């Protein structure tokens, strides 16, 4: 069993590294706020992250069940439609798409 001082030292190092890794991007971003690249990333990065999440989450469904594939595609269409129709509210669109998928998967 490691000593208490060793555990405290490890926790202090882990805390310092975690804090630094989370603080550095914000410190750098302040200087790059006017950059065209940062503005472009601010627009496209959320879309890219959601696309990667959707592909990863739907991969098992699409490859395992034919009916699940259609349900997933319909849920993705509902998500995109709600996102575009209701002012690009991510929480609302993801929630609606998830609800449609769960209802279709459990009801049909």
PDB file of C-alpha atoms in Angstrom:
ATOM      1  CA  UNK A   1       0.000   0.000   0.000  1.00  0.00           C
ATOM      2  CA  UNK A   2       1.486   3.365  -1.027  1.00  0.00           C
ATOM      3  CA  UNK A   3       2.017   5.963   1.642  1.00  0.00           C
ATOM      4  CA  UNK A   4      -0.362   8.878   2.112  1.00  0.00           C
ATOM      5  CA  UNK A   5       2.231  11.420   1.008  1.00  0.00           C
ATOM      6  CA  UNK A   6       2.790   9.482  -2.223  1.00  0.00           C
ATOM      7  CA  UNK A   7      -0.962   9.449  -2.959  1.00  0.00           C
ATOM      8  CA  UNK A   8      -1.264  13.166  -2.213  1.00  0.00           C
ATOM      9  CA  UNK A   9       1.685  13.896  -4.521  1.00  0.00           C
ATOM     10  CA  UNK A  10       0.143  11.827  -7.335  1.00  0.00           C
ATOM     11  CA  UNK A  11      -3.213  13.563  -6.916  1.00  0.00           C
ATOM     12  CA  UNK A  12      -1.539  16.987  -6.927  1.00  0.00           C
ATOM     13  CA  UNK A  13       0.296  16.158 -10.159  1.00  0.00           C
ATOM     14  CA  UNK A  14      -2.852  14.798 -11.799  1.00  0.00           C
ATOM     15  CA  UNK A  15      -4.817  17.885 -10.700  1.00  0.00           C
ATOM     16  CA  UNK A  16      -2.133  20.237 -12.059  1.00  0.00           C
ATOM     17  CA  UNK A  17      -1.921  18.508 -15.430  1.00  0.00           C
ATOM     18  CA  UNK A  18      -5.702  18.362 -15.799  1.00  0.00           C
ATOM     19  CA  UNK A  19      -6.098  22.027 -14.884  1.00  0.00           C
ATOM     20  CA  UNK A  20      -3.348  23.041 -17.314  1.00  0.00           C
ATOM     21  CA  UNK A  21      -4.828  20.999 -20.167  1.00  0.00           C
ATOM     22  CA  UNK A  22      -8.222  22.585 -19.635  1.00  0.00           C
ATOM     23  CA  UNK A  23      -6.988  26.153 -19.113  1.00  0.00           C
ATOM     24  CA  UNK A  24      -4.436  26.419 -21.946  1.00  0.00           C
ATOM     25  CA  UNK A  25      -6.985  26.311 -24.804  1.00  0.00           C
ATOM     26  CA  UNK A  26      -8.954  29.179 -23.249  1.00  0.00           C
ATOM     27  CA  UNK A  27      -5.793  31.232 -22.751  1.00  0.00           C
ATOM     28  CA  UNK A  28      -4.723  30.668 -26.362  1.00  0.00           C
ATOM     29  CA  UNK A  29      -8.236  31.223 -27.710  1.00  0.00           C
ATOM     30  CA  UNK A  30      -8.308  34.720 -26.239  1.00  0.00           C
ATOM     31  CA  UNK A  31      -5.448  35.728 -28.506  1.00  0.00           C
ATOM     32  CA  UNK A  32      -6.882  33.986 -31.571  1.00  0.00           C
ATOM     33  CA  UNK A  33     -10.433  35.322 -31.222  1.00  0.00           C
ATOM     34  CA  UNK A  34     -10.155  37.439 -34.382  1.00  0.00           C
ATOM     35  CA  UNK A  35      -8.753  34.622 -36.523  1.00  0.00           C
ATOM     36  CA  UNK A  36     -10.770  33.431 -39.520  1.00  0.00           C
ATOM     37  CA  UNK A  37      -9.807  29.826 -38.774  1.00  0.00           C
ATOM     38  CA  UNK A  38     -11.211  30.010 -35.240  1.00  0.00           C
ATOM     39  CA  UNK A  39     -14.455  31.527 -36.519  1.00  0.00           C
ATOM     40  CA  UNK A  40     -14.771  28.779 -39.126  1.00  0.00           C
ATOM     41  CA  UNK A  41     -14.041  26.100 -36.524  1.00  0.00           C
ATOM     42  CA  UNK A  42     -16.706  27.572 -34.245  1.00  0.00           C
ATOM     43  CA  UNK A  43     -19.260  27.048 -37.000  1.00  0.00           C
ATOM     44  CA  UNK A  44     -18.236  23.604 -38.259  1.00  0.00           C
ATOM     45  CA  UNK A  45     -16.849  21.858 -35.200  1.00  0.00           C
ATOM     46  CA  UNK A  46     -20.202  21.226 -33.443  1.00  0.00           C
ATOM     47  CA  UNK A  47     -21.619  19.785 -36.668  1.00  0.00           C
ATOM     48  CA  UNK A  48     -18.593  17.543 -37.094  1.00  0.00           C
ATOM     49  CA  UNK A  49     -18.750  16.307 -33.523  1.00  0.00           C
ATOM     50  CA  UNK A  50     -22.464  15.506 -33.851  1.00  0.00           C
ATOM     51  CA  UNK A  51     -21.816  13.695 -37.139  1.00  0.00           C
ATOM     52  CA  UNK A  52     -19.093  11.566 -35.556  1.00  0.00           C
ATOM     53  CA  UNK A  53     -21.365  10.828 -32.589  1.00  0.00           C
ATOM     54  CA  UNK A  54     -24.212   9.837 -34.896  1.00  0.00           C
ATOM     55  CA  UNK A  55     -22.054   7.522 -36.997  1.00  0.00           C
ATOM     56  CA  UNK A  56     -20.547   5.893 -33.931  1.00  0.00           C
ATOM     57  CA  UNK A  57     -23.878   5.474 -32.162  1.00  0.00           C
ATOM     58  CA  UNK A  58     -25.731   4.169 -35.202  1.00  0.00           C
ATOM     59  CA  UNK A  59     -23.013   1.804 -36.416  1.00  0.00           C
ATOM     60  CA  UNK A  60     -24.218  -1.128 -34.310  1.00  0.00           C
ATOM     61  CA  UNK A  61     -27.857  -0.553 -35.207  1.00  0.00           C
ATOM     62  CA  UNK A  62     -27.270  -0.211 -38.925  1.00  0.00           C
ATOM     63  CA  UNK A  63     -25.187  -3.376 -39.164  1.00  0.00           C
ATOM     64  CA  UNK A  64     -27.369  -5.519 -36.869  1.00  0.00           C
ATOM     65  CA  UNK A  65     -31.015  -4.941 -37.828  1.00  0.00           C
ATOM     66  CA  UNK A  66     -32.684  -3.926 -41.095  1.00  0.00           C
ATOM     67  CA  UNK A  67     -35.690  -2.365 -39.351  1.00  0.00           C
ATOM     68  CA  UNK A  68     -33.403  -0.577 -36.922  1.00  0.00           C
ATOM     69  CA  UNK A  69     -31.606   0.950 -39.898  1.00  0.00           C
ATOM     70  CA  UNK A  70     -34.797   2.585 -41.163  1.00  0.00           C
ATOM     71  CA  UNK A  71     -35.713   3.746 -37.671  1.00  0.00           C
ATOM     72  CA  UNK A  72     -32.260   5.253 -37.243  1.00  0.00           C
ATOM     73  CA  UNK A  73     -32.383   7.009 -40.607  1.00  0.00           C
ATOM     74  CA  UNK A  74     -35.833   8.419 -39.804  1.00  0.00           C
ATOM     75  CA  UNK A  75     -34.585   9.617 -36.410  1.00  0.00           C
ATOM     76  CA  UNK A  76     -31.592  11.297 -38.067  1.00  0.00           C
ATOM     77  CA  UNK A  77     -33.937  13.012 -40.529  1.00  0.00           C
ATOM     78  CA  UNK A  78     -36.158  14.202 -37.660  1.00  0.00           C
ATOM     79  CA  UNK A  79     -33.093  15.473 -35.810  1.00  0.00           C
ATOM     80  CA  UNK A  80     -31.889  17.425 -38.832  1.00  0.00           C
ATOM     81  CA  UNK A  81     -35.386  18.762 -39.573  1.00  0.00           C
ATOM     82  CA  UNK A  82     -36.004  19.926 -36.007  1.00  0.00           C
ATOM     83  CA  UNK A  83     -32.530  21.438 -35.872  1.00  0.00           C
ATOM     84  CA  UNK A  84     -33.121  23.505 -38.985  1.00  0.00           C
ATOM     85  CA  UNK A  85     -36.774  24.342 -38.288  1.00  0.00           C
ATOM     86  CA  UNK A  86     -36.444  25.479 -34.679  1.00  0.00           C
ATOM     87  CA  UNK A  87     -33.484  27.815 -34.755  1.00  0.00           C
ATOM     88  CA  UNK A  88     -30.612  25.321 -34.524  1.00  0.00           C
ATOM     89  CA  UNK A  89     -31.287  24.308 -30.929  1.00  0.00           C
ATOM     90  CA  UNK A  90     -29.062  21.287 -30.483  1.00  0.00           C
ATOM     91  CA  UNK A  91     -30.622  19.964 -27.288  1.00  0.00           C
ATOM     92  CA  UNK A  92     -34.117  20.141 -28.776  1.00  0.00           C
ATOM     93  CA  UNK A  93     -33.142  18.458 -32.040  1.00  0.00           C
ATOM     94  CA  UNK A  94     -31.106  15.677 -30.428  1.00  0.00           C
ATOM     95  CA  UNK A  95     -33.865  15.100 -27.891  1.00  0.00           C
ATOM     96  CA  UNK A  96     -36.540  14.890 -30.596  1.00  0.00           C
ATOM     97  CA  UNK A  97     -34.475  12.530 -32.722  1.00  0.00           C
ATOM     98  CA  UNK A  98     -33.705  10.323 -29.749  1.00  0.00           C
ATOM     99  CA  UNK A  99     -37.364  10.233 -28.741  1.00  0.00           C
ATOM    100  CA  UNK A 100     -38.448   9.259 -32.269  1.00  0.00           C
ATOM    101  CA  UNK A 101     -35.840   6.500 -32.398  1.00  0.00           C
ATOM    102  CA  UNK A 102     -36.747   5.074 -28.984  1.00  0.00           C
ATOM    103  CA  UNK A 103     -40.483   5.153 -29.740  1.00  0.00           C
ATOM    104  CA  UNK A 104     -40.018   3.491 -33.124  1.00  0.00           C
ATOM    105  CA  UNK A 105     -37.658   0.877 -31.748  1.00  0.00           C
ATOM    106  CA  UNK A 106     -39.929  -0.049 -28.828  1.00  0.00           C
ATOM    107  CA  UNK A 107     -43.360   0.374 -30.430  1.00  0.00           C
ATOM    108  CA  UNK A 108     -42.810  -1.319 -33.786  1.00  0.00           C
TER     109      UNK A 108
END
